[in-house]
C-alpha positions as MATLAB code, in Angstrom:
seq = 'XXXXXXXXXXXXXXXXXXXXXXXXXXXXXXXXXXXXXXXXXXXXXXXXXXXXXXXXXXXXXXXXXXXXXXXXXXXXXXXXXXXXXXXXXXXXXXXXXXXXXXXXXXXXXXXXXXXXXXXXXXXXXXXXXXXXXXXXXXXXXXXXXXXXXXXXXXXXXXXXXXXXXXXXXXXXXXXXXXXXXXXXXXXXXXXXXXXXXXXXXXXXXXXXXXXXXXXXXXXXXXXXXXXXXXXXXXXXXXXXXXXXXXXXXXXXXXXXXXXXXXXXXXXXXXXXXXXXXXXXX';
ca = [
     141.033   56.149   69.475;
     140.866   52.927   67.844;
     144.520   52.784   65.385;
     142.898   49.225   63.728;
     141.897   51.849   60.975;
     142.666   55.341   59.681;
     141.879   57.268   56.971;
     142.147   60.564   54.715;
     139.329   62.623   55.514;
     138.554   62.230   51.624;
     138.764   58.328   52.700;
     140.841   57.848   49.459;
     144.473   56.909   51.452;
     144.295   54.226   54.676;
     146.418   52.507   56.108;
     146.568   49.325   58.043;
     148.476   46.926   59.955;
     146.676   43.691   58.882;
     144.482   42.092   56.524;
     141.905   41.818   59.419;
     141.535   45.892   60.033;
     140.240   45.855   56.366;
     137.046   45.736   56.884;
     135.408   46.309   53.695;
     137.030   44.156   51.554;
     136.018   40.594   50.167;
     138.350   37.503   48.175;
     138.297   37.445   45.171;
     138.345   41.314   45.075;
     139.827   43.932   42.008;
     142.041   46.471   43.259;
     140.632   50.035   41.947;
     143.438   51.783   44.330;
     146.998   51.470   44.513;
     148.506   48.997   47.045;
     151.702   49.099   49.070;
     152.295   45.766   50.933;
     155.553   45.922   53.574;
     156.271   42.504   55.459;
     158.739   42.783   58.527;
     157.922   39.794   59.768;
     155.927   36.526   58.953;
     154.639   36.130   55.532;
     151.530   36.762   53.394;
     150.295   34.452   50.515;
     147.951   35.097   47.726;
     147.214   34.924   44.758;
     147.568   37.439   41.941;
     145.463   37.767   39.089;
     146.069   33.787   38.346;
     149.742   33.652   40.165;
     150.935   32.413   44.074;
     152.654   34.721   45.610;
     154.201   34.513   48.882;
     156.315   37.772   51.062;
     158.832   36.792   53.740;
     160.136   38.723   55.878;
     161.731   42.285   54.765;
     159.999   41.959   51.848;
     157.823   44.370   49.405;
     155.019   44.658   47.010;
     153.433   47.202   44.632;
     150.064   46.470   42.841;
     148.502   48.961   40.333;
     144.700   48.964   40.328;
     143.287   46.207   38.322;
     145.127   43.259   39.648;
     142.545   40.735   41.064;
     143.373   39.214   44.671;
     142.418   36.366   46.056;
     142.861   33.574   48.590;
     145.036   35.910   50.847;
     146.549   34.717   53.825;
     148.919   36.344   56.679;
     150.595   34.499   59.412;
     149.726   34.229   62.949;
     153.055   36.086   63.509;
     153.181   38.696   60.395;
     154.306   42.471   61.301;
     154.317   45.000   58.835;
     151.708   47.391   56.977;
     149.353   47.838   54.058;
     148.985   51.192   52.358;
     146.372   51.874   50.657;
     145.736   54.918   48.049;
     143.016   55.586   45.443;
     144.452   55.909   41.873;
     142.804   59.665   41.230;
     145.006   60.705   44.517;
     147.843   59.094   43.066;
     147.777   61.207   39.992;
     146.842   63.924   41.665;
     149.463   63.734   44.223;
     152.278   62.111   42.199;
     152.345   63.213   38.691;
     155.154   61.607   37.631;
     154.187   58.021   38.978;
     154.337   56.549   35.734;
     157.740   56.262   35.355;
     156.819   53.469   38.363;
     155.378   51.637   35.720;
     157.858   50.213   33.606;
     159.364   48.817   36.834;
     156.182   47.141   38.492;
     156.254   45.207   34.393;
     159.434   44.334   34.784;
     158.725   42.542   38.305;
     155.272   41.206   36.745;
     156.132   38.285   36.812;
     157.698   38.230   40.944;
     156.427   41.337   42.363;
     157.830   40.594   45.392;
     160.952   42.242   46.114;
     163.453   41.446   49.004;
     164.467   44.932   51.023;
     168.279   45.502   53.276;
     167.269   46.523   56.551;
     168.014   49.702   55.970;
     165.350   50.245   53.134;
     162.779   48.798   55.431;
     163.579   51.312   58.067;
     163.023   54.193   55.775;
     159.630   52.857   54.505;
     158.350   52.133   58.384;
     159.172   55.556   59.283;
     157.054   57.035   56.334;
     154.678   54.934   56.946;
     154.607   56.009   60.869;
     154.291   59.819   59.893;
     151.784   59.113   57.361;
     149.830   57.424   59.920;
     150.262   59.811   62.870;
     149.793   62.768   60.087;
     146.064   60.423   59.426;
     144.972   61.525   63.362;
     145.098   65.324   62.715;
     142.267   64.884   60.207;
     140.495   68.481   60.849;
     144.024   70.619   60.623;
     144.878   73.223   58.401;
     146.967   71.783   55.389;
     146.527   68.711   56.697;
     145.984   67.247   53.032;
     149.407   69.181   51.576;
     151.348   67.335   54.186;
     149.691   64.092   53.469;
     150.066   64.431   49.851;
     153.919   65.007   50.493;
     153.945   62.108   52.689;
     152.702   60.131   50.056;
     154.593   60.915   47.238;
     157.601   60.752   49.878;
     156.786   56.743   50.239;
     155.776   55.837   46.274;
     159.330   57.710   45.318;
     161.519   56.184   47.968;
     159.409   52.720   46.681;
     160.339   53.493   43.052;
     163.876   54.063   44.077;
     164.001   50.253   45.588;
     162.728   49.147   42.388;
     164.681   51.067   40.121;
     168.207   50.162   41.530;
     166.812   46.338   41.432;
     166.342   46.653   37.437;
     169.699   45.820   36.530;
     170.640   43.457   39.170;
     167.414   40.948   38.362;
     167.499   37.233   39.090;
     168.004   34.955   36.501;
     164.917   32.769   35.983;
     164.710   29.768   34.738;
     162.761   28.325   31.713;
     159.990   26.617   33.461;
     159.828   29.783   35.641;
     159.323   32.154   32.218;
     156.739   29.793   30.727;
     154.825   30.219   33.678;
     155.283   33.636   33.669;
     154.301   34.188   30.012;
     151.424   31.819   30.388;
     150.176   34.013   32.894;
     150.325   37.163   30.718;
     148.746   35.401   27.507;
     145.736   34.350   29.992;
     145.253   37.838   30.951;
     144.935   39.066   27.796;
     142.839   35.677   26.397;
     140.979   34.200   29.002;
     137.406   35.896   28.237;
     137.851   34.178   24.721;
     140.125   31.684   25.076;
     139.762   28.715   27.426;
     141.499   25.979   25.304;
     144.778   24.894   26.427;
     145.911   23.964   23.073;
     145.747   27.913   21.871;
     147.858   28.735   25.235;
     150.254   26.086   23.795;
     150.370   27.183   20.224;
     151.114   30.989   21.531;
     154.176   29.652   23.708;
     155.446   27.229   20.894;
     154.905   23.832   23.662;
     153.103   20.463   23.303;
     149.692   21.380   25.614;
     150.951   17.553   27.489;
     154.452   20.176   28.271;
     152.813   22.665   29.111;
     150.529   20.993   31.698;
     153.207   19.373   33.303;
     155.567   22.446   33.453;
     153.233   24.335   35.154;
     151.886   21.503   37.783;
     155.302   20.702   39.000;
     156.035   24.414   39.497;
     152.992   26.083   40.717;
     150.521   22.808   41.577;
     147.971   23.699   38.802;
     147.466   22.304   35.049;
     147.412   25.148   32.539;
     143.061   24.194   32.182;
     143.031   24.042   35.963;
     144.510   27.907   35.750;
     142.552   28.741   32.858;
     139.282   27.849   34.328;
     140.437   29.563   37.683;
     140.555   32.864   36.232;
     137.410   32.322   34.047;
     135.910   32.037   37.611;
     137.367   34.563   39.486;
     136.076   37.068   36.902;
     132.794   35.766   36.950;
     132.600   35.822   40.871;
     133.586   39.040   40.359;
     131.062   39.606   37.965;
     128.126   38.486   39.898;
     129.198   39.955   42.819;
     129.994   43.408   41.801;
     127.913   44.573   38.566;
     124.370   44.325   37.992;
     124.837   42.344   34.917;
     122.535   39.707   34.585;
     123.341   35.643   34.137;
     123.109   36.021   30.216;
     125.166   39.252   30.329;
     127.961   37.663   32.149;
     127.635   34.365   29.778;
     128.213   36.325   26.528;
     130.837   38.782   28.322;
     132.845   35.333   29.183;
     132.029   33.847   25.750;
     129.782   30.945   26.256;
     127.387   29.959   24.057;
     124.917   30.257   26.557;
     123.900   30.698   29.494;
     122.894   27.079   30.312;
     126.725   26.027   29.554;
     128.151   29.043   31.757;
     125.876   27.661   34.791;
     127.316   23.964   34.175;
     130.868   25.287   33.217;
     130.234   27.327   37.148;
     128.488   24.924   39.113;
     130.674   21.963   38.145;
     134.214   24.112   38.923;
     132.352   26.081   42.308;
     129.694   23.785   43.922;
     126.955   26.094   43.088;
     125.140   27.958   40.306;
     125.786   31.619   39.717;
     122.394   32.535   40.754;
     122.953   30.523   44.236;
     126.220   32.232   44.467;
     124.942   35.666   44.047;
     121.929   35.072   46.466;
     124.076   33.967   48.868;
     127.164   36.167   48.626;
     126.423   37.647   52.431;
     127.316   34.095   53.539;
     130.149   33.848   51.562;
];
């Protein structure tokens, strides 16, 4: 049997040692499952909705569905594991997951959390008995003990990130902005591509701004802006059948002549090129 890939029979939990086992799954892509990311060793980089993010070794992550990857990267020498679990399993099999939530906020802005070696022990032998639990596909109850399996790994996850909650790491000012900006584009960015509103909303000079966020992340706050404005309409053309105009007035444009300069000046191509050719991409 090849182990590069295993699933639920329902195919809605998988697991996987590597970004390369998953198969199905294109940058810039929208999670619509929950995502459990362990590093043991190596790193991973991406980036998050419109934020870098790098794991190191003993390291974890938890994204709900929704978040936006792209640009992701592991290391010729990364160990560790990705689990993978469709949100209507989640609630299914772990009712009271929402009390994760406030905690995956509160690490919004830094996700990533550093594990003792201990913890990391604990959540590679869950994830070993989830996966050897994956092979006996066709037994009786094999579902109930997968289901407890999983709610065994999300729990012992929300434990990590509970007892982190009031032991935080100070960050600094330049650090928050960033963080903050981040949020506000989330909420603004299909309306709002002006720097100078971002600005106004964070009480900064746009010149401050700008130069805040270069010198800490390597983009201007327009270059961010206008990366997100294009991520969701890759996105868009990629995954909906929503035509040109559609996706023009969902992103606010005037029309859609402007959207295809706006895209073709920040990509390289129009969005009509880029959805013809999205099996070369």
């Amino acid at each position: 049997m090849n182990p590069a890939l295993k699933k639920h029979p329902s195919e809605s939990i998988s697991v996987f040692r590597s970004l390369a086992e998953i198969q199905t799954v294109t940058f810039p892509s929208r999670l619509d499952s929950m995502l459990l990311a362990v590093c043991k060793k190596g790193e991973i980089s991406a980036i998050i909705d419109v934020a870098p993010r790098q794991m190191g070794p003993n390291s974890i992550m938890v994204l709900r569905p929704g978040h936006i990857i792209s640009q992701c990267k592991e290391s010729e020498d990364f160990e560790g594991f990705f689990i993978v679990v469709e949100e209507d399993t989640v609630n299914e099999l772990i009712p009271s997951l929402h009390y994760l939530i406030p905690y995956s906020i509160h690490y919004n802005a830094n996700p990533v959390i550093q594990i003792t070696p201990d913890e990391l022990d604990a959540q590679t032998l869950i994830y070993e008995m989830l996966q050897r639990q994956i092979q006996f596909e066709n037994r009786l109850f094999n579902n109930m003990a997968l289901g407890a399996l999983c709610e065994l790994l999300f729990y012992n996850t929300l434990g990590i990130y509970a007892s982190r909650a009031n032991n935080t790491k100070h960050h600094s000012r330049r650090e928050e902005l960033l963080a903050n900006f981040i949020d506000l584009i989330e909420l603004h960015f299909r309306t709002e591509r002006a720097v100078n509103f971002y600005a106004e909303k964070l009480f900064v000079t746009p010149k401050h701004l700008s130069a805040v966020l270069k010198e800490i992340s390597g983009k201007t706050a327009g270059e961010w802006i206008d990366h997100r404005v294009i991520l969701e309409a890759k996105l868009l053309l990629r995954t909906t059948g929503m035509n040109i105009q559609e996706i023009s007035l969902a992103l606010n444009f005037s029309n859609q002549s402007f959207f295809g300069k706006y895209f073709k000046h920040l990509t390289g191509m129009s969005p009509r090129d880029y959805r013809n050719n999205l099996s070369e991409l």
